[in-house]
Amino acid sequence: MSRVIEGRPIISCVGTLTEQVSGWVEGILKPLVKDTPSFIQDTTDLLNKLSAIGPLPEGTILDTMDVVSLNSNITHQDGLNACKFFLENTGTDADSVVKLIKFIPIRNYFEFDNKIYLQETGTAMGSKMAPQYANLFMAKLESDFLSSCPIRPLAYYHYIDDVLIIWTESEPQLKKFHE
């Protein structure tokens, strides 16, 4: 019998069926994430990128957003498609890596209160590959979205599920961008 439990489990994947393969996949995905244009590695990286922009025009709006429950809301297919997109011209066997990535979230069993559960949507936040998986998903989503926008931000950055936008157009245009 399947039960849906609301919430966002953070599960340690240490010692699980997927721990080793997740660590291996993380090593493959991490360099791909660092090469995405919107990714922020840490505070120093953000400060360097902001310094490279130079002085901001008067009236610039600094906007932040947070993606709600990112890891648990990435559909398996969308996450796999994003990873495959970034793996495709790397010289890596993208199909084999994607098969391994697919294995991780669909085998995410965990125990709570003496019962065994399977997280059926998204990926476990405690999985080693989860941050890289989420970052690649966000990078693909952002790339697709930004390429369709007639007005784009001066700069658009993200760290996993946190987004920073530097907007030099009007506030009503920013609201339309959000919509």
Coordinates of N, CA, C and O in Angstrom, one line a residue:
M1 N 0.8 -1.2 0.0 CA 0.0 0.0 0.0 C 0.9 1.2 0.0 O 1.8 1.4 0.8
S2 N 0.6 2.1 -0.9 CA 1.4 3.4 -1.0 C 0.7 4.5 -0.3 O -0.5 4.7 -0.3
R3 N 1.5 5.2 0.5 CA 1.0 6.4 1.2 C 1.8 7.6 0.8 O 3.0 7.6 0.7
V4 N 1.1 8.7 0.6 CA 1.7 10.0 0.3 C 1.9 10.7 1.6 O 1.0 10.9 2.4
I5 N 3.2 11.1 1.9 CA 3.5 11.8 3.1 C 3.9 13.2 2.6 O 4.8 13.4 1.8
E6 N 3.2 14.2 3.1 CA 3.6 15.6 2.8 C 4.9 16.0 3.5 O 5.2 15.5 4.5
G7 N 5.6 16.9 2.9 CA 6.8 17.4 3.5 C 8.0 17.2 2.5 O 7.8 16.8 1.4
R8 N 9.1 17.5 3.0 CA 10.3 17.5 2.2 C 11.4 16.8 3.0 O 12.1 17.4 3.8
P9 N 11.5 15.5 2.8 CA 12.4 14.8 3.6 C 13.9 15.1 3.3 O 14.2 15.3 2.1
I10 N 14.7 15.2 4.3 CA 16.1 15.4 4.1 C 16.7 14.1 4.7 O 16.7 13.9 5.9
I11 N 17.2 13.2 3.8 CA 17.6 11.9 4.2 C 19.1 11.7 4.0 O 19.6 12.0 2.9
S12 N 19.7 11.2 5.0 CA 21.1 10.9 4.8 C 21.2 9.7 3.9 O 20.6 8.7 4.2
C13 N 22.0 9.8 2.9 CA 22.2 8.6 2.0 C 23.4 7.8 2.3 O 23.8 7.0 1.5
V14 N 24.1 8.1 3.4 CA 25.2 7.4 3.9 C 24.8 5.9 4.1 O 23.9 5.6 4.8
G15 N 25.6 5.0 3.5 CA 25.4 3.6 3.7 C 24.2 3.1 2.9 O 23.8 1.9 3.1
T16 N 23.6 3.8 2.0 CA 22.5 3.4 1.2 C 22.9 2.7 -0.1 O 24.1 2.8 -0.5
L17 N 22.0 2.1 -0.7 CA 22.2 1.4 -2.0 C 22.8 2.4 -3.0 O 23.6 1.9 -3.9
T18 N 22.4 3.6 -3.0 CA 22.8 4.6 -4.0 C 24.0 5.4 -3.6 O 24.5 6.3 -4.5
E19 N 24.6 5.3 -2.4 CA 25.6 6.2 -2.0 C 26.8 6.3 -2.9 O 27.3 7.3 -3.3
Q20 N 27.4 5.1 -3.3 CA 28.6 5.1 -4.1 C 28.4 5.6 -5.5 O 29.2 6.4 -6.0
V21 N 27.3 5.2 -6.1 CA 27.0 5.7 -7.5 C 26.7 7.1 -7.5 O 27.1 7.9 -8.4
S22 N 26.0 7.6 -6.5 CA 25.7 9.0 -6.3 C 27.0 9.9 -6.2 O 27.1 10.9 -6.8
G23 N 28.0 9.4 -5.5 CA 29.3 10.1 -5.3 C 30.0 10.1 -6.7 O 30.6 11.1 -7.0
W24 N 29.9 9.0 -7.4 CA 30.6 8.9 -8.7 C 30.0 9.9 -9.7 O 30.6 10.7 -10.4
V25 N 28.6 9.9 -9.7 CA 27.9 10.8 -10.6 C 28.2 12.3 -10.2 O 28.3 13.1 -11.1
E26 N 28.3 12.6 -8.9 CA 28.6 13.9 -8.5 C 29.9 14.4 -9.1 O 30.0 15.6 -9.6
G27 N 30.9 13.5 -9.1 CA 32.2 13.9 -9.7 C 32.1 14.2 -11.2 O 32.9 15.0 -11.7
I28 N 31.1 13.6 -11.9 CA 31.0 13.8 -13.3 C 30.2 15.1 -13.6 O 30.5 15.9 -14.5
L29 N 29.2 15.4 -12.7 CA 28.3 16.5 -12.9 C 28.9 17.9 -12.5 O 28.6 18.9 -13.0
K30 N 29.7 17.8 -11.4 CA 30.3 19.0 -10.8 C 31.0 20.0 -11.8 O 30.7 21.2 -11.8
P31 N 31.9 19.4 -12.6 CA 32.5 20.3 -13.6 C 31.6 21.0 -14.6 O 31.8 22.1 -15.0
L32 N 30.5 20.2 -14.9 CA 29.5 20.8 -15.8 C 28.8 21.9 -15.2 O 28.5 22.9 -15.9
V33 N 28.5 21.8 -13.9 CA 27.8 22.9 -13.2 C 28.6 24.2 -13.2 O 28.1 25.3 -13.5
K34 N 29.9 24.0 -12.9 CA 30.8 25.2 -12.8 C 30.9 25.9 -14.2 O 31.2 27.1 -14.2
D35 N 30.6 25.2 -15.3 CA 30.7 25.9 -16.6 C 29.4 26.5 -17.0 O 29.3 27.2 -18.0
T36 N 28.3 26.4 -16.2 CA 27.1 27.1 -16.6 C 27.1 28.5 -16.3 O 27.7 28.9 -15.2
P37 N 26.6 29.4 -17.1 CA 26.8 30.8 -16.9 C 26.2 31.4 -15.7 O 26.6 32.5 -15.2
S38 N 25.1 30.9 -15.2 CA 24.4 31.5 -14.1 C 24.8 31.0 -12.7 O 24.4 31.5 -11.7
F39 N 25.7 30.0 -12.7 CA 26.0 29.3 -11.4 C 26.9 30.2 -10.6 O 27.9 30.7 -11.1
I40 N 26.6 30.2 -9.3 CA 27.5 30.9 -8.3 C 28.0 29.8 -7.4 O 27.2 29.1 -6.8
Q41 N 29.3 29.7 -7.3 CA 29.9 28.7 -6.4 C 29.9 29.0 -5.0 O 29.6 28.2 -4.1
D42 N 30.2 30.3 -4.7 CA 30.3 30.7 -3.3 C 30.3 32.2 -3.2 O 30.2 32.9 -4.3
T43 N 30.4 32.8 -2.1 CA 30.4 34.3 -1.9 C 31.5 35.0 -2.7 O 31.3 36.0 -3.4
T44 N 32.7 34.4 -2.7 CA 33.8 35.0 -3.4 C 33.5 35.0 -4.9 O 33.8 36.0 -5.6
D45 N 33.0 33.9 -5.4 CA 32.6 33.8 -6.8 C 31.6 34.9 -7.2 O 31.7 35.6 -8.2
L46 N 30.6 35.1 -6.3 CA 29.6 36.1 -6.6 C 30.2 37.5 -6.6 O 29.9 38.3 -7.5
L47 N 31.0 37.8 -5.6 CA 31.7 39.1 -5.5 C 32.5 39.4 -6.8 O 32.5 40.5 -7.3
N48 N 33.3 38.3 -7.2 CA 34.1 38.5 -8.5 C 33.2 38.8 -9.7 O 33.5 39.6 -10.5
K49 N 32.1 38.1 -9.8 CA 31.2 38.3 -10.9 C 30.5 39.7 -10.9 O 30.4 40.3 -11.9
L50 N 30.2 40.1 -9.7 CA 29.6 41.4 -9.5 C 30.6 42.5 -9.8 O 30.3 43.5 -10.5
S51 N 31.9 42.3 -9.4 CA 32.9 43.3 -9.7 C 33.2 43.4 -11.2 O 33.4 44.5 -11.7
A52 N 33.0 42.3 -11.9 CA 33.3 42.3 -13.4 C 32.2 43.1 -14.1 O 32.4 43.6 -15.2
I53 N 31.0 43.2 -13.5 CA 29.9 44.0 -14.1 C 30.3 45.5 -14.1 O 30.0 46.2 -15.1
G54 N 30.9 45.9 -13.1 CA 31.3 47.4 -12.9 C 30.1 48.1 -12.3 O 29.2 47.6 -11.8
P55 N 30.2 49.5 -12.4 CA 29.2 50.3 -11.8 C 27.8 50.0 -12.4 O 27.7 49.9 -13.6
L56 N 26.8 50.0 -11.6 CA 25.4 49.7 -12.0 C 24.8 51.0 -12.4 O 24.9 52.0 -11.7
P57 N 23.9 51.0 -13.4 CA 23.2 52.2 -13.8 C 22.3 52.6 -12.7 O 21.8 51.8 -11.9
E58 N 22.0 53.9 -12.6 CA 21.0 54.4 -11.7 C 19.7 53.8 -11.9 O 19.3 53.5 -13.0
G59 N 19.0 53.4 -10.8 CA 17.7 52.8 -10.9 C 17.7 51.3 -11.0 O 16.7 50.6 -11.2
T60 N 18.9 50.7 -11.0 CA 19.1 49.3 -11.1 C 18.3 48.6 -9.9 O 18.4 49.1 -8.8
I61 N 17.6 47.5 -10.2 CA 16.9 46.8 -9.1 C 17.6 45.5 -8.9 O 17.9 44.7 -9.8
L62 N 18.0 45.2 -7.6 CA 18.5 43.9 -7.2 C 17.3 43.1 -6.7 O 16.6 43.5 -5.8
D63 N 17.1 42.0 -7.4 CA 16.0 41.1 -7.1 C 16.4 39.7 -6.7 O 17.4 39.2 -7.4
T64 N 15.8 39.1 -5.7 CA 16.1 37.8 -5.4 C 14.9 36.9 -5.4 O 13.8 37.4 -5.2
M65 N 15.1 35.7 -5.7 CA 14.0 34.7 -5.7 C 14.5 33.4 -5.0 O 15.7 33.1 -5.1
D66 N 13.6 32.6 -4.6 CA 13.9 31.3 -4.0 C 12.9 30.3 -4.6 O 11.7 30.5 -4.6
V67 N 13.5 29.2 -5.1 CA 12.6 28.2 -5.7 C 12.1 27.3 -4.5 O 12.9 26.8 -3.8
V68 N 10.9 27.2 -4.4 CA 10.3 26.4 -3.3 C 10.4 24.9 -3.5 O 10.1 24.4 -4.5
S69 N 11.0 24.2 -2.5 CA 11.2 22.8 -2.6 C 11.8 22.3 -3.9 O 11.2 21.3 -4.5
L70 N 12.9 22.9 -4.3 CA 13.4 22.5 -5.6 C 13.7 21.0 -5.8 O 13.1 20.4 -6.7
N71 N 14.4 20.4 -4.9 CA 14.8 19.0 -5.1 C 13.6 18.1 -5.2 O 13.6 17.2 -6.0
S72 N 12.6 18.3 -4.4 CA 11.5 17.4 -4.4 C 10.5 17.7 -5.5 O 9.6 17.0 -5.7
N73 N 10.7 18.8 -6.2 CA 9.8 19.2 -7.3 C 10.4 19.0 -8.7 O 9.7 19.2 -9.7
I74 N 11.6 18.6 -8.8 CA 12.2 18.3 -10.1 C 11.6 16.9 -10.6 O 11.9 15.9 -9.9
T75 N 10.9 16.9 -11.6 CA 10.4 15.6 -12.1 C 11.6 14.8 -12.6 O 12.6 15.4 -13.1
H76 N 11.5 13.5 -12.5 CA 12.7 12.7 -12.9 C 13.0 13.0 -14.4 O 14.2 13.1 -14.7
Q77 N 12.0 13.0 -15.2 CA 12.3 13.2 -16.6 C 13.0 14.6 -16.9 O 13.9 14.6 -17.7
D78 N 12.5 15.6 -16.3 CA 13.1 16.9 -16.5 C 14.6 17.0 -16.0 O 15.4 17.6 -16.6
G79 N 14.8 16.4 -14.8 CA 16.1 16.3 -14.3 C 17.1 15.5 -15.2 O 18.2 16.0 -15.4
L80 N 16.6 14.4 -15.6 CA 17.4 13.6 -16.5 C 17.7 14.3 -17.9 O 18.8 14.3 -18.4
N81 N 16.7 15.0 -18.4 CA 16.9 15.7 -19.7 C 17.9 16.8 -19.5 O 18.7 17.0 -20.4
A82 N 17.9 17.5 -18.4 CA 18.8 18.6 -18.1 C 20.3 18.0 -18.0 O 21.2 18.5 -18.6
C83 N 20.4 16.9 -17.3 CA 21.7 16.3 -17.2 C 22.2 15.8 -18.5 O 23.4 16.1 -18.9
K84 N 21.4 15.2 -19.3 CA 21.8 14.7 -20.6 C 22.2 15.9 -21.5 O 23.2 15.8 -22.2
F85 N 21.5 17.0 -21.5 CA 21.8 18.1 -22.3 C 23.2 18.6 -22.0 O 24.0 18.9 -22.9
F86 N 23.6 18.7 -20.7 CA 24.9 19.2 -20.4 C 26.0 18.1 -20.6 O 27.2 18.5 -20.7
L87 N 25.6 16.8 -20.5 CA 26.6 15.8 -20.7 C 26.9 15.6 -22.2 O 28.0 15.0 -22.5
E88 N 26.0 15.9 -23.1 CA 26.1 15.5 -24.5 C 27.4 16.0 -25.2 O 27.9 15.4 -25.8
N89 N 28.1 16.9 -25.0 CA 29.3 17.2 -25.8 C 30.5 17.2 -25.0 O 31.4 18.0 -25.2
T90 N 30.6 16.2 -24.0 CA 31.7 16.2 -23.1 C 32.7 15.1 -23.4 O 33.7 15.0 -22.7
G91 N 32.3 14.2 -24.3 CA 33.2 13.0 -24.5 C 32.8 11.9 -23.5 O 33.4 10.8 -23.6
T92 N 31.9 12.1 -22.6 CA 31.4 11.1 -21.7 C 30.3 10.3 -22.4 O 29.5 10.9 -23.2
D93 N 30.1 9.1 -22.0 CA 29.0 8.3 -22.5 C 27.7 8.8 -21.8 O 27.4 8.3 -20.7
A94 N 27.1 9.8 -22.4 CA 26.0 10.5 -21.7 C 24.8 9.5 -21.4 O 24.2 9.6 -20.3
D95 N 24.5 8.6 -22.3 CA 23.4 7.7 -22.0 C 23.7 6.8 -20.8 O 22.8 6.5 -20.0
S96 N 24.9 6.3 -20.7 CA 25.3 5.5 -19.5 C 25.2 6.3 -18.2 O 24.7 5.8 -17.2
V97 N 25.7 7.5 -18.2 CA 25.6 8.3 -17.0 C 24.2 8.6 -16.7 O 23.8 8.6 -15.5
V98 N 23.4 8.9 -17.7 CA 22.0 9.2 -17.4 C 21.3 8.0 -16.8 O 20.4 8.1 -15.9
K99 N 21.6 6.8 -17.3 CA 21.0 5.6 -16.7 C 21.4 5.5 -15.2 O 20.5 5.1 -14.4
L100 N 22.6 5.8 -14.8 CA 23.0 5.8 -13.4 C 22.3 6.9 -12.6 O 21.8 6.6 -11.5
I101 N 22.1 8.1 -13.2 CA 21.4 9.1 -12.6 C 20.0 8.7 -12.3 O 19.4 8.9 -11.2
K102 N 19.4 8.1 -13.3 CA 18.0 7.6 -13.2 C 17.8 6.6 -12.1 O 16.8 6.6 -11.4
F103 N 18.8 5.8 -11.9 CA 18.8 4.8 -10.8 C 18.7 5.4 -9.4 O 18.0 4.9 -8.5
I104 N 19.3 6.5 -9.2 CA 19.5 7.1 -7.9 C 18.1 7.5 -7.3 O 17.8 7.1 -6.2
P105 N 17.4 8.4 -7.9 CA 16.1 8.8 -7.3 C 15.0 7.8 -7.2 O 14.2 7.8 -6.3
I106 N 15.1 6.8 -8.1 CA 14.0 5.8 -8.1 C 14.3 4.7 -7.1 O 13.5 3.8 -6.9
R107 N 15.5 4.7 -6.5 CA 15.9 3.7 -5.5 C 16.1 4.4 -4.1 O 16.9 3.9 -3.3
N108 N 15.5 5.5 -3.9 CA 15.7 6.3 -2.7 C 14.8 5.8 -1.6 O 13.9 6.5 -1.2
Y109 N 15.1 4.7 -1.1 CA 14.4 4.1 0.1 C 15.0 4.7 1.4 O 16.2 4.9 1.5
F110 N 14.1 4.9 2.3 CA 14.6 5.3 3.7 C 13.6 4.8 4.7 O 12.5 4.4 4.4
E111 N 14.1 4.7 5.9 CA 13.4 4.2 7.0 C 13.0 5.3 8.0 O 13.9 6.2 8.3
F112 N 11.8 5.4 8.4 CA 11.3 6.3 9.4 C 10.3 5.7 10.3 O 9.3 5.0 9.7
D113 N 10.4 5.8 11.6 CA 9.5 5.2 12.5 C 9.2 3.7 12.2 O 8.1 3.3 12.2
N114 N 10.3 3.0 12.0 CA 10.3 1.5 11.7 C 9.5 1.2 10.5 O 9.0 0.0 10.3
K115 N 9.3 2.1 9.5 CA 8.6 1.8 8.3 C 9.6 2.2 7.1 O 10.3 3.1 7.2
I116 N 9.5 1.5 6.0 CA 10.3 1.7 4.8 C 9.5 2.6 3.9 O 8.3 2.3 3.6
Y117 N 10.1 3.6 3.3 CA 9.5 4.5 2.4 C 10.3 4.7 1.2 O 11.5 4.4 1.2
L118 N 9.7 5.1 0.1 CA 10.4 5.5 -1.2 C 9.9 6.8 -1.6 O 8.7 7.1 -1.7
Q119 N 10.9 7.7 -1.7 CA 10.6 9.1 -2.2 C 10.3 9.0 -3.7 O 11.2 8.6 -4.4
E120 N 9.1 9.2 -4.1 CA 8.7 9.0 -5.5 C 8.9 10.2 -6.4 O 8.9 10.0 -7.6
T121 N 9.0 11.4 -5.9 CA 9.2 12.5 -6.7 C 10.5 13.2 -6.3 O 10.9 13.2 -5.2
G122 N 11.1 13.9 -7.3 CA 12.3 14.6 -7.0 C 13.5 13.7 -6.6 O 13.5 12.6 -6.9
T123 N 14.4 14.3 -6.0 CA 15.6 13.6 -5.5 C 15.9 14.0 -4.1 O 15.5 15.0 -3.6
A124 N 16.5 13.0 -3.4 CA 16.7 13.2 -1.9 C 17.8 14.3 -1.8 O 18.8 14.3 -2.4
M125 N 17.5 15.2 -0.9 CA 18.5 16.3 -0.6 C 19.8 15.8 0.0 O 20.8 16.5 -0.1
G126 N 19.8 14.6 0.6 CA 20.9 14.0 1.2 C 21.8 13.2 0.3 O 22.8 12.7 0.6
S127 N 21.4 13.1 -1.0 CA 22.2 12.4 -2.0 C 23.3 13.2 -2.4 O 23.2 14.4 -2.6
K128 N 24.5 12.6 -2.6 CA 25.7 13.4 -3.0 C 25.5 14.1 -4.3 O 26.0 15.2 -4.5
M129 N 24.8 13.5 -5.2 CA 24.7 14.2 -6.5 C 23.6 15.2 -6.6 O 23.5 16.0 -7.5
A130 N 22.7 15.3 -5.5 CA 21.6 16.2 -5.6 C 21.9 17.6 -5.9 O 21.2 18.2 -6.7
P131 N 22.9 18.3 -5.2 CA 23.1 19.7 -5.6 C 23.5 19.9 -7.0 O 23.1 20.8 -7.7
Q132 N 24.3 19.0 -7.6 CA 24.7 19.1 -9.0 C 23.5 18.9 -9.9 O 23.3 19.6 -10.9
Y133 N 22.7 17.9 -9.6 CA 21.5 17.6 -10.4 C 20.6 18.8 -10.4 O 20.1 19.2 -11.4
A134 N 20.4 19.4 -9.2 CA 19.5 20.6 -9.1 C 20.1 21.8 -9.8 O 19.3 22.5 -10.5
N135 N 21.4 21.9 -9.7 CA 22.0 23.1 -10.4 C 21.9 22.9 -11.9 O 21.6 23.9 -12.6
L136 N 22.1 21.7 -12.5 CA 22.0 21.5 -13.9 C 20.5 21.7 -14.4 O 20.2 22.3 -15.4
F137 N 19.6 21.2 -13.5 CA 18.2 21.4 -13.9 C 17.9 22.9 -13.9 O 17.2 23.4 -14.9
M138 N 18.3 23.7 -12.9 CA 18.1 25.1 -12.9 C 18.8 25.8 -14.1 O 18.2 26.7 -14.7
A139 N 20.0 25.4 -14.4 CA 20.7 26.0 -15.5 C 20.0 25.8 -16.8 O 19.9 26.8 -17.7
K140 N 19.4 24.6 -17.1 CA 18.7 24.4 -18.3 C 17.4 25.1 -18.3 O 17.0 25.8 -19.3
L141 N 16.7 25.1 -17.2 CA 15.4 25.8 -17.1 C 15.6 27.3 -17.4 O 14.9 28.0 -18.1
E142 N 16.7 27.9 -16.7 CA 17.0 29.3 -16.9 C 17.4 29.6 -18.3 O 16.9 30.6 -18.9
S143 N 18.2 28.8 -18.9 CA 18.7 29.0 -20.3 C 17.5 29.0 -21.2 O 17.4 29.9 -22.1
D144 N 16.6 28.1 -21.1 CA 15.4 28.0 -22.0 C 14.5 29.2 -21.8 O 14.1 29.8 -22.7
F145 N 14.4 29.6 -20.5 CA 13.5 30.7 -20.2 C 14.1 32.0 -20.7 O 13.4 32.8 -21.4
L146 N 15.4 32.3 -20.4 CA 16.0 33.5 -20.7 C 16.1 33.7 -22.2 O 16.0 34.9 -22.7
S147 N 16.3 32.6 -23.0 CA 16.4 32.8 -24.4 C 15.1 33.2 -25.0 O 15.1 33.7 -26.2
S148 N 14.0 33.0 -24.3 CA 12.7 33.4 -24.9 C 12.2 34.7 -24.4 O 11.1 35.2 -24.8
C149 N 13.0 35.4 -23.6 CA 12.6 36.7 -23.0 C 13.0 37.8 -23.9 O 14.1 38.0 -24.3
P150 N 12.0 38.7 -24.3 CA 12.4 39.9 -25.1 C 13.3 40.9 -24.3 O 14.1 41.6 -24.9
I151 N 13.1 41.0 -23.0 CA 13.9 41.8 -22.1 C 14.5 40.9 -21.1 O 13.8 40.2 -20.4
R152 N 15.8 41.0 -21.0 CA 16.6 40.2 -20.1 C 17.3 41.0 -19.0 O 17.6 42.2 -19.2
P153 N 17.6 40.4 -17.9 CA 18.3 41.1 -16.8 C 19.7 41.4 -17.3 O 20.3 40.7 -18.2
L154 N 20.3 42.4 -16.6 CA 21.7 42.6 -16.9 C 22.6 41.4 -16.4 O 23.5 41.1 -17.1
A155 N 22.2 40.8 -15.3 CA 22.8 39.6 -14.8 C 21.8 38.7 -14.1 O 20.8 39.2 -13.5
Y156 N 22.0 37.4 -14.2 CA 21.2 36.4 -13.6 C 22.0 35.3 -13.1 O 22.8 34.7 -13.8
Y157 N 22.0 35.1 -11.8 CA 22.8 34.1 -11.1 C 22.0 33.3 -10.2 O 20.9 33.7 -9.7
H158 N 22.4 32.0 -10.0 CA 21.8 31.2 -9.0 C 22.8 30.3 -8.2 O 23.8 30.0 -8.7
Y159 N 22.4 30.0 -7.0 CA 23.1 29.1 -6.2 C 22.0 28.0 -5.8 O 21.2 28.4 -5.0
I160 N 22.0 26.9 -6.4 CA 21.0 25.9 -6.3 C 19.6 26.4 -6.5 O 19.2 26.6 -7.6
D161 N 18.9 26.8 -5.4 CA 17.6 27.3 -5.5 C 17.4 28.8 -5.2 O 16.3 29.3 -5.2
D162 N 18.5 29.5 -5.0 CA 18.4 30.9 -4.7 C 18.9 31.7 -6.0 O 19.9 31.4 -6.5
V163 N 18.1 32.7 -6.3 CA 18.4 33.4 -7.6 C 18.6 34.9 -7.3 O 17.9 35.5 -6.5
L164 N 19.6 35.5 -8.0 CA 19.9 36.9 -7.9 C 19.8 37.4 -9.3 O 20.4 36.9 -10.2
I165 N 18.9 38.5 -9.4 CA 18.7 39.1 -10.7 C 19.2 40.6 -10.6 O 18.8 41.3 -9.6
I166 N 19.9 41.1 -11.5 CA 20.3 42.5 -11.6 C 19.5 43.0 -12.8 O 19.7 42.7 -13.9
W167 N 18.5 43.9 -12.5 CA 17.5 44.3 -13.5 C 17.7 45.8 -13.7 O 17.7 46.6 -12.8
T168 N 17.9 46.2 -14.9 CA 18.1 47.6 -15.3 C 16.9 48.3 -16.0 O 17.0 49.5 -16.4
E169 N 15.9 47.5 -16.2 CA 14.7 48.1 -16.8 C 13.7 48.5 -15.7 O 14.0 48.6 -14.6
S170 N 12.5 48.8 -16.1 CA 11.5 49.3 -15.1 C 11.0 48.2 -14.2 O 11.0 47.0 -14.5
E171 N 10.4 48.6 -13.1 CA 9.8 47.7 -12.1 C 8.6 46.9 -12.8 O 8.5 45.7 -12.6
P172 N 7.7 47.6 -13.5 CA 6.6 46.9 -14.2 C 7.2 45.8 -15.1 O 6.6 44.7 -15.2
Q173 N 8.3 46.1 -15.8 CA 8.9 45.1 -16.7 C 9.4 43.9 -15.9 O 9.4 42.8 -16.3
L174 N 10.0 44.2 -14.7 CA 10.5 43.1 -13.8 C 9.3 42.2 -13.4 O 9.4 41.0 -13.4
K175 N 8.2 42.9 -13.1 CA 7.0 42.1 -12.7 C 6.5 41.2 -13.8 O 6.2 40.0 -13.6
K176 N 6.6 41.7 -15.0 CA 6.2 40.9 -16.2 C 7.2 39.8 -16.4 O 6.8 38.7 -16.7
F177 N 8.5 40.0 -16.2 CA 9.5 39.0 -16.3 C 9.2 37.9 -15.3 O 9.4 36.7 -15.6
H178 N 8.8 38.3 -14.1 CA 8.5 37.3 -13.0 C 7.3 36.4 -13.5 O 7.3 35.2 -13.2
E179 N 6.3 37.0 -14.1 CA 5.1 36.3 -14.5 C 5.5 35.3 -15.6 O 5.0 34.2 -15.7

